[in-house]
Amino acid sequence: SAVISQKPSRDICQRGTSLTIQCQVDSQVTMMFWYRQQPGQSLTLIATANQGSEATYESGFVIDKFPISRPNLTFSTLTVSNMSPEDSSIYLCSVLVETQYFGPGTRLLVL
Amino acid sequence: AQSVAQPEDQVNVAEGNPLTVKCTYSVSGNPYLFWYVQYPNRGLQFLLKYITGDNLVKGSYGFEAEFNKSQTSFHLKKPSALVSDSALYFCAVRETDSWGKFQFGAGTQVVVTP
């Protein structure tokens, strides 16, 4: 298993600004994922972030809007850039250790 | 392409009664199947998985699931539901060559009444 923490747990931001979300894992893992989830809804994969390579983005998500860093095997960041109210959501990171384990999420509200 | 369906948006059950949450899947190869639970304002918690072997898989909190290849189903079950089982449940599938990516179902809200 893996224990994952995320910072911040929640934030309220103004449109046009950017927010960087941090994801810290208690062990070294190769594969890390970033998801977006509307409350009560399913998860939408934003990108796969493997250490040592560029993140791979899913259809509808671009690097300019959601830049991702993966500097080592225990840490990653997701930035939500030039935010609009449509970016209000829960952002989750996860790691793959045969099973995917999830962080607690970051609840973002954009005004 | 892999996909998973949870046909019920919500399941209502009285405390002490059996609980079943349905999941069907579609993959081109061998499936890895998973169940997760999400409590309000929390991340997803892993419940159980099927990779290979025994079709009946036991997991956390008294939950179990049965893999049925002919019906392409992986229903989650609990013999006696608790009020604390009220949460959002997600089924997920991963194909062996999907680079670790999971496909999640839409989720089923379980409501257990006292």
PDB file of C-alpha atoms in Angstrom:
ATOM      1  CA  SER A   1       0.000   0.000   0.000  1.00  0.00           C
ATOM      2  CA  ALA A   2       0.935   3.672   0.004  1.00  0.00           C
ATOM      3  CA  VAL A   3       0.076   6.670   2.132  1.00  0.00           C
ATOM      4  CA  ILE A   4      -0.475   9.864   0.177  1.00  0.00           C
ATOM      5  CA  SER A   5      -0.869  13.421   1.356  1.00  0.00           C
ATOM      6  CA  GLN A   6      -1.992  16.449  -0.616  1.00  0.00           C
ATOM      7  CA  LYS A   7      -1.602  20.166  -0.016  1.00  0.00           C
ATOM      8  CA  PRO A   8      -3.639  22.275   0.184  1.00  0.00           C
ATOM      9  CA  SER A   9      -6.703  20.344   1.298  1.00  0.00           C
ATOM     10  CA  ARG A  10      -8.936  23.123  -0.009  1.00  0.00           C
ATOM     11  CA  ASP A  11      -8.648  26.606  -1.430  1.00  0.00           C
ATOM     12  CA  ILE A  12     -10.743  29.436  -2.754  1.00  0.00           C
ATOM     13  CA  CYS A  13      -9.130  31.287  -5.635  1.00  0.00           C
ATOM     14  CA  GLN A  14      -9.896  34.215  -7.903  1.00  0.00           C
ATOM     15  CA  ARG A  15     -10.330  33.692 -11.628  1.00  0.00           C
ATOM     16  CA  GLY A  16      -7.194  34.255 -13.663  1.00  0.00           C
ATOM     17  CA  THR A  17      -4.858  33.071 -10.917  1.00  0.00           C
ATOM     18  CA  SER A  18      -3.009  29.764 -10.625  1.00  0.00           C
ATOM     19  CA  LEU A  19      -2.851  27.146  -7.886  1.00  0.00           C
ATOM     20  CA  THR A  20      -0.224  24.476  -7.394  1.00  0.00           C
ATOM     21  CA  ILE A  21      -1.284  21.271  -5.678  1.00  0.00           C
ATOM     22  CA  GLN A  22       1.330  19.081  -4.055  1.00  0.00           C
ATOM     23  CA  CYS A  23       1.217  15.306  -3.721  1.00  0.00           C
ATOM     24  CA  GLN A  24       3.605  13.466  -1.406  1.00  0.00           C
ATOM     25  CA  VAL A  25       3.918   9.669  -1.156  1.00  0.00           C
ATOM     26  CA  ASP A  26       5.480   7.747   1.698  1.00  0.00           C
ATOM     27  CA  SER A  27       7.364   5.384  -0.627  1.00  0.00           C
ATOM     28  CA  GLN A  28       9.012   5.472  -4.032  1.00  0.00           C
ATOM     29  CA  VAL A  29       6.575   4.805  -6.851  1.00  0.00           C
ATOM     30  CA  THR A  30       6.970   4.992 -10.580  1.00  0.00           C
ATOM     31  CA  MET A  31       3.464   5.742 -11.742  1.00  0.00           C
ATOM     32  CA  MET A  32       1.427   8.639 -10.442  1.00  0.00           C
ATOM     33  CA  PHE A  33      -1.877   9.946 -11.729  1.00  0.00           C
ATOM     34  CA  TRP A  34      -3.853  13.167 -11.421  1.00  0.00           C
ATOM     35  CA  TYR A  35      -7.630  13.128 -11.526  1.00  0.00           C
ATOM     36  CA  ARG A  36     -10.455  15.620 -11.376  1.00  0.00           C
ATOM     37  CA  GLN A  37     -13.768  14.832  -9.710  1.00  0.00           C
ATOM     38  CA  GLN A  38     -16.962  16.798  -9.361  1.00  0.00           C
ATOM     39  CA  PRO A  39     -18.640  16.063  -5.998  1.00  0.00           C
ATOM     40  CA  GLY A  40     -20.682  12.880  -6.245  1.00  0.00           C
ATOM     41  CA  GLN A  41     -19.406  12.142  -9.730  1.00  0.00           C
ATOM     42  CA  SER A  42     -16.864   9.770 -11.211  1.00  0.00           C
ATOM     43  CA  LEU A  43     -13.181  10.464 -11.711  1.00  0.00           C
ATOM     44  CA  THR A  44     -11.723  11.976 -14.852  1.00  0.00           C
ATOM     45  CA  LEU A  45      -8.064  11.265 -15.522  1.00  0.00           C
ATOM     46  CA  ILE A  46      -6.081  14.412 -16.270  1.00  0.00           C
ATOM     47  CA  ALA A  47      -2.625  12.949 -16.808  1.00  0.00           C
ATOM     48  CA  THR A  48      -0.138  10.231 -15.954  1.00  0.00           C
ATOM     49  CA  ALA A  49       3.071  11.473 -14.370  1.00  0.00           C
ATOM     50  CA  ASN A  50       6.052   9.144 -14.410  1.00  0.00           C
ATOM     51  CA  GLN A  51       9.355  10.219 -12.965  1.00  0.00           C
ATOM     52  CA  GLY A  52      11.952  11.001 -15.579  1.00  0.00           C
ATOM     53  CA  SER A  53       9.556  11.625 -18.432  1.00  0.00           C
ATOM     54  CA  GLU A  54       7.039  14.186 -19.580  1.00  0.00           C
ATOM     55  CA  ALA A  55       3.539  13.784 -18.240  1.00  0.00           C
ATOM     56  CA  THR A  56       1.038  12.167 -20.590  1.00  0.00           C
ATOM     57  CA  TYR A  57      -2.213  14.095 -20.846  1.00  0.00           C
ATOM     58  CA  GLU A  58      -5.649  12.717 -21.587  1.00  0.00           C
ATOM     59  CA  SER A  59      -7.891  14.100 -24.273  1.00  0.00           C
ATOM     60  CA  GLY A  60      -9.237  17.493 -23.271  1.00  0.00           C
ATOM     61  CA  PHE A  61      -6.356  18.356 -20.956  1.00  0.00           C
ATOM     62  CA  VAL A  62      -3.268  20.297 -22.053  1.00  0.00           C
ATOM     63  CA  ILE A  63       0.073  21.037 -20.478  1.00  0.00           C
ATOM     64  CA  ASP A  64      -0.337  24.810 -20.659  1.00  0.00           C
ATOM     65  CA  LYS A  65      -3.438  24.611 -18.490  1.00  0.00           C
ATOM     66  CA  PHE A  66      -2.341  21.789 -16.165  1.00  0.00           C
ATOM     67  CA  PRO A  67       1.455  21.698 -15.981  1.00  0.00           C
ATOM     68  CA  ILE A  68       2.771  18.797 -13.937  1.00  0.00           C
ATOM     69  CA  SER A  69       6.128  18.261 -12.304  1.00  0.00           C
ATOM     70  CA  ARG A  70       7.528  14.949 -11.104  1.00  0.00           C
ATOM     71  CA  PRO A  71      10.987  15.701  -9.717  1.00  0.00           C
ATOM     72  CA  ASN A  72      11.421  12.400  -7.863  1.00  0.00           C
ATOM     73  CA  LEU A  73       9.715   9.125  -7.036  1.00  0.00           C
ATOM     74  CA  THR A  74       7.834  10.449  -3.979  1.00  0.00           C
ATOM     75  CA  PHE A  75       6.540  13.846  -5.091  1.00  0.00           C
ATOM     76  CA  SER A  76       4.534  15.553  -7.790  1.00  0.00           C
ATOM     77  CA  THR A  77       2.751  18.845  -8.361  1.00  0.00           C
ATOM     78  CA  LEU A  78      -0.206  19.797 -10.522  1.00  0.00           C
ATOM     79  CA  THR A  79      -0.770  23.449 -11.356  1.00  0.00           C
ATOM     80  CA  VAL A  80      -4.175  24.695 -12.412  1.00  0.00           C
ATOM     81  CA  SER A  81      -3.376  27.773 -14.483  1.00  0.00           C
ATOM     82  CA  ASN A  82      -5.422  30.830 -15.389  1.00  0.00           C
ATOM     83  CA  MET A  83      -8.343  29.479 -13.441  1.00  0.00           C
ATOM     84  CA  SER A  84     -11.996  29.973 -14.269  1.00  0.00           C
ATOM     85  CA  PRO A  85     -15.083  28.918 -12.292  1.00  0.00           C
ATOM     86  CA  GLU A  86     -15.271  25.810 -14.503  1.00  0.00           C
ATOM     87  CA  ASP A  87     -12.073  24.595 -12.817  1.00  0.00           C
ATOM     88  CA  SER A  88     -13.874  24.326  -9.485  1.00  0.00           C
ATOM     89  CA  SER A  89     -13.550  20.670  -8.614  1.00  0.00           C
ATOM     90  CA  ILE A  90     -11.800  18.118  -6.447  1.00  0.00           C
ATOM     91  CA  TYR A  91      -8.307  17.236  -7.613  1.00  0.00           C
ATOM     92  CA  LEU A  92      -6.928  13.845  -6.600  1.00  0.00           C
ATOM     93  CA  CYS A  93      -3.531  12.300  -7.006  1.00  0.00           C
ATOM     94  CA  SER A  94      -2.970   8.575  -6.934  1.00  0.00           C
ATOM     95  CA  VAL A  95      -0.100   6.132  -7.214  1.00  0.00           C
ATOM     96  CA  LEU A  96       0.012   2.666  -8.698  1.00  0.00           C
ATOM     97  CA  VAL A  97       1.359  -0.117  -6.518  1.00  0.00           C
ATOM     98  CA  GLU A  98      -0.486  -2.915  -8.327  1.00  0.00           C
ATOM     99  CA  THR A  99      -3.561  -1.129  -6.993  1.00  0.00           C
ATOM    100  CA  GLN A 100      -4.139   2.606  -7.220  1.00  0.00           C
ATOM    101  CA  TYR A 101      -4.010   4.402  -3.884  1.00  0.00           C
ATOM    102  CA  PHE A 102      -5.442   7.882  -3.580  1.00  0.00           C
ATOM    103  CA  GLY A 103      -4.686  11.031  -1.701  1.00  0.00           C
ATOM    104  CA  PRO A 104      -7.424  12.818   0.243  1.00  0.00           C
ATOM    105  CA  GLY A 105      -8.003  15.357  -2.507  1.00  0.00           C
ATOM    106  CA  THR A 106      -7.817  19.127  -2.919  1.00  0.00           C
ATOM    107  CA  ARG A 107     -11.116  20.959  -3.052  1.00  0.00           C
ATOM    108  CA  LEU A 108     -10.843  23.996  -5.278  1.00  0.00           C
ATOM    109  CA  LEU A 109     -13.414  26.745  -5.626  1.00  0.00           C
ATOM    110  CA  VAL A 110     -12.790  29.432  -8.217  1.00  0.00           C
ATOM    111  CA  LEU A 111     -14.754  32.656  -7.889  1.00  0.00           C
TER     112      LEU A 111
ATOM    113  CA  ALA B   1     -10.826  -0.195 -24.971  1.00  0.00           C
ATOM    114  CA  GLN B   2     -11.813  -0.864 -21.406  1.00  0.00           C
ATOM    115  CA  SER B   3     -15.043   0.268 -19.801  1.00  0.00           C
ATOM    116  CA  VAL B   4     -17.056  -0.348 -16.682  1.00  0.00           C
ATOM    117  CA  ALA B   5     -20.730   0.211 -15.925  1.00  0.00           C
ATOM    118  CA  GLN B   6     -22.510   0.667 -12.636  1.00  0.00           C
ATOM    119  CA  PRO B   7     -26.182   0.482 -13.571  1.00  0.00           C
ATOM    120  CA  GLU B   8     -27.551   1.893 -10.336  1.00  0.00           C
ATOM    121  CA  ASP B   9     -27.084   5.515  -9.299  1.00  0.00           C
ATOM    122  CA  GLN B  10     -28.259   4.706  -5.797  1.00  0.00           C
ATOM    123  CA  VAL B  11     -28.910   1.635  -3.693  1.00  0.00           C
ATOM    124  CA  ASN B  12     -31.071   1.845  -0.599  1.00  0.00           C
ATOM    125  CA  VAL B  13     -30.931  -0.878   2.027  1.00  0.00           C
ATOM    126  CA  ALA B  14     -31.997  -1.266   5.617  1.00  0.00           C
ATOM    127  CA  GLU B  15     -29.339  -1.869   8.239  1.00  0.00           C
ATOM    128  CA  GLY B  16     -28.753  -5.582   8.745  1.00  0.00           C
ATOM    129  CA  ASN B  17     -29.935  -6.515   5.252  1.00  0.00           C
ATOM    130  CA  PRO B  18     -27.650  -7.779   2.496  1.00  0.00           C
ATOM    131  CA  LEU B  19     -26.057  -5.143   0.284  1.00  0.00           C
ATOM    132  CA  THR B  20     -25.205  -5.628  -3.382  1.00  0.00           C
ATOM    133  CA  VAL B  21     -23.651  -3.029  -5.677  1.00  0.00           C
ATOM    134  CA  LYS B  22     -23.526  -4.041  -9.321  1.00  0.00           C
ATOM    135  CA  CYS B  23     -20.669  -3.657 -11.783  1.00  0.00           C
ATOM    136  CA  THR B  24     -20.154  -4.964 -15.297  1.00  0.00           C
ATOM    137  CA  TYR B  25     -17.045  -4.495 -17.386  1.00  0.00           C
ATOM    138  CA  SER B  26     -15.750  -4.683 -20.923  1.00  0.00           C
ATOM    139  CA  VAL B  27     -12.124  -5.350 -21.797  1.00  0.00           C
ATOM    140  CA  SER B  28     -10.315  -6.900 -24.714  1.00  0.00           C
ATOM    141  CA  GLY B  29      -7.909  -8.905 -22.575  1.00  0.00           C
ATOM    142  CA  ASN B  30      -7.775 -10.165 -19.030  1.00  0.00           C
ATOM    143  CA  PRO B  31      -9.290  -7.732 -16.538  1.00  0.00           C
ATOM    144  CA  TYR B  32      -7.961  -6.490 -13.269  1.00  0.00           C
ATOM    145  CA  LEU B  33     -11.020  -5.393 -11.268  1.00  0.00           C
ATOM    146  CA  PHE B  34     -11.255  -3.151  -8.249  1.00  0.00           C
ATOM    147  CA  TRP B  35     -13.740  -1.671  -5.807  1.00  0.00           C
ATOM    148  CA  TYR B  36     -13.258   1.610  -3.991  1.00  0.00           C
ATOM    149  CA  VAL B  37     -15.342   3.479  -1.441  1.00  0.00           C
ATOM    150  CA  GLN B  38     -15.474   7.229  -0.960  1.00  0.00           C
ATOM    151  CA  TYR B  39     -16.844   8.775   2.196  1.00  0.00           C
ATOM    152  CA  PRO B  40     -17.939  12.444   2.174  1.00  0.00           C
ATOM    153  CA  ASN B  41     -15.030  14.858   1.786  1.00  0.00           C
ATOM    154  CA  ARG B  42     -12.526  12.025   1.574  1.00  0.00           C
ATOM    155  CA  GLY B  43     -10.384  10.424  -1.107  1.00  0.00           C
ATOM    156  CA  LEU B  44     -11.061   6.980  -2.509  1.00  0.00           C
ATOM    157  CA  GLN B  45     -10.279   4.026  -0.267  1.00  0.00           C
ATOM    158  CA  PHE B  46      -9.353   0.658  -1.757  1.00  0.00           C
ATOM    159  CA  LEU B  47     -11.723  -2.173  -0.768  1.00  0.00           C
ATOM    160  CA  LEU B  48     -10.699  -5.198  -2.805  1.00  0.00           C
ATOM    161  CA  LYS B  49      -9.403  -6.440  -6.142  1.00  0.00           C
ATOM    162  CA  TYR B  50      -9.546  -9.381  -8.501  1.00  0.00           C
ATOM    163  CA  ILE B  51      -6.403 -10.179 -10.444  1.00  0.00           C
ATOM    164  CA  THR B  52      -6.561 -13.927 -10.899  1.00  0.00           C
ATOM    165  CA  GLY B  53      -7.472 -17.057  -8.983  1.00  0.00           C
ATOM    166  CA  ASP B  54     -10.523 -17.589  -6.798  1.00  0.00           C
ATOM    167  CA  ASN B  55     -13.590 -15.866  -8.202  1.00  0.00           C
ATOM    168  CA  LEU B  56     -14.753 -14.823  -4.741  1.00  0.00           C
ATOM    169  CA  VAL B  57     -12.602 -12.050  -3.355  1.00  0.00           C
ATOM    170  CA  LYS B  58     -12.766 -10.845   0.226  1.00  0.00           C
ATOM    171  CA  GLY B  59     -11.811  -7.326   1.166  1.00  0.00           C
ATOM    172  CA  SER B  60     -11.934  -4.683   3.839  1.00  0.00           C
ATOM    173  CA  TYR B  61     -14.835  -3.936   6.202  1.00  0.00           C
ATOM    174  CA  GLY B  62     -16.580  -7.269   5.527  1.00  0.00           C
ATOM    175  CA  PHE B  63     -17.049  -6.661   1.806  1.00  0.00           C
ATOM    176  CA  GLU B  64     -16.596  -9.299  -0.858  1.00  0.00           C
ATOM    177  CA  ALA B  65     -17.018  -9.450  -4.604  1.00  0.00           C
ATOM    178  CA  GLU B  66     -17.577 -12.229  -7.093  1.00  0.00           C
ATOM    179  CA  PHE B  67     -15.889 -12.261 -10.471  1.00  0.00           C
ATOM    180  CA  ASN B  68     -18.108 -13.787 -13.148  1.00  0.00           C
ATOM    181  CA  LYS B  69     -16.322 -14.057 -16.467  1.00  0.00           C
ATOM    182  CA  SER B  70     -19.309 -15.303 -18.465  1.00  0.00           C
ATOM    183  CA  GLN B  71     -21.455 -12.389 -17.310  1.00  0.00           C
ATOM    184  CA  THR B  72     -18.516  -9.943 -17.263  1.00  0.00           C
ATOM    185  CA  SER B  73     -19.597  -8.847 -13.812  1.00  0.00           C
ATOM    186  CA  PHE B  74     -17.893  -8.023 -10.538  1.00  0.00           C
ATOM    187  CA  HIS B  75     -20.649  -7.262  -8.042  1.00  0.00           C
ATOM    188  CA  LEU B  76     -19.780  -6.019  -4.556  1.00  0.00           C
ATOM    189  CA  LYS B  77     -21.574  -7.634  -1.639  1.00  0.00           C
ATOM    190  CA  LYS B  78     -21.882  -7.412   2.100  1.00  0.00           C
ATOM    191  CA  PRO B  79     -24.030  -9.887   4.037  1.00  0.00           C
ATOM    192  CA  SER B  80     -25.231  -7.378   6.635  1.00  0.00           C
ATOM    193  CA  ALA B  81     -25.084  -3.654   5.903  1.00  0.00           C
ATOM    194  CA  LEU B  82     -24.236  -1.017   8.488  1.00  0.00           C
ATOM    195  CA  VAL B  83     -25.320   2.619   8.559  1.00  0.00           C
ATOM    196  CA  SER B  84     -21.618   3.473   8.371  1.00  0.00           C
ATOM    197  CA  ASP B  85     -21.451   1.751   4.954  1.00  0.00           C
ATOM    198  CA  SER B  86     -23.367   4.691   3.496  1.00  0.00           C
ATOM    199  CA  ALA B  87     -20.955   6.126   0.940  1.00  0.00           C
ATOM    200  CA  LEU B  88     -20.163   6.367  -2.765  1.00  0.00           C
ATOM    201  CA  TYR B  89     -18.812   3.167  -4.299  1.00  0.00           C
ATOM    202  CA  PHE B  90     -16.741   2.935  -7.467  1.00  0.00           C
ATOM    203  CA  CYS B  91     -15.915  -0.079  -9.583  1.00  0.00           C
ATOM    204  CA  ALA B  92     -12.779   0.143 -11.723  1.00  0.00           C
ATOM    205  CA  VAL B  93     -11.106  -1.973 -14.381  1.00  0.00           C
ATOM    206  CA  ARG B  94      -7.575  -2.078 -15.634  1.00  0.00           C
ATOM    207  CA  GLU B  95      -6.384  -3.955 -18.672  1.00  0.00           C
ATOM    208  CA  THR B  96      -3.030  -5.630 -18.467  1.00  0.00           C
ATOM    209  CA  ASP B  97      -1.594  -3.439 -21.212  1.00  0.00           C
ATOM    210  CA  SER B  98      -3.222  -0.153 -20.214  1.00  0.00           C
ATOM    211  CA  TRP B  99      -0.052   1.353 -18.767  1.00  0.00           C
ATOM    212  CA  GLY B 100      -1.624   1.217 -15.330  1.00  0.00           C
ATOM    213  CA  LYS B 101      -4.584   3.394 -16.239  1.00  0.00           C
ATOM    214  CA  PHE B 102      -7.871   2.549 -14.584  1.00  0.00           C
ATOM    215  CA  GLN B 103     -11.340   3.103 -15.966  1.00  0.00           C
ATOM    216  CA  PHE B 104     -13.784   4.043 -13.229  1.00  0.00           C
ATOM    217  CA  GLY B 105     -17.520   3.529 -13.209  1.00  0.00           C
ATOM    218  CA  ALA B 106     -19.950   6.357 -12.605  1.00  0.00           C
ATOM    219  CA  GLY B 107     -20.321   5.417  -8.972  1.00  0.00           C
ATOM    220  CA  THR B 108     -23.200   4.094  -6.878  1.00  0.00           C
ATOM    221  CA  GLN B 109     -24.431   5.937  -3.837  1.00  0.00           C
ATOM    222  CA  VAL B 110     -25.288   3.501  -1.053  1.00  0.00           C
ATOM    223  CA  VAL B 111     -27.737   4.643   1.600  1.00  0.00           C
ATOM    224  CA  VAL B 112     -28.187   2.392   4.626  1.00  0.00           C
ATOM    225  CA  THR B 113     -31.098   3.345   6.852  1.00  0.00           C
ATOM    226  CA  PRO B 114     -31.337   2.408  10.536  1.00  0.00           C
TER     227      PRO B 114
END
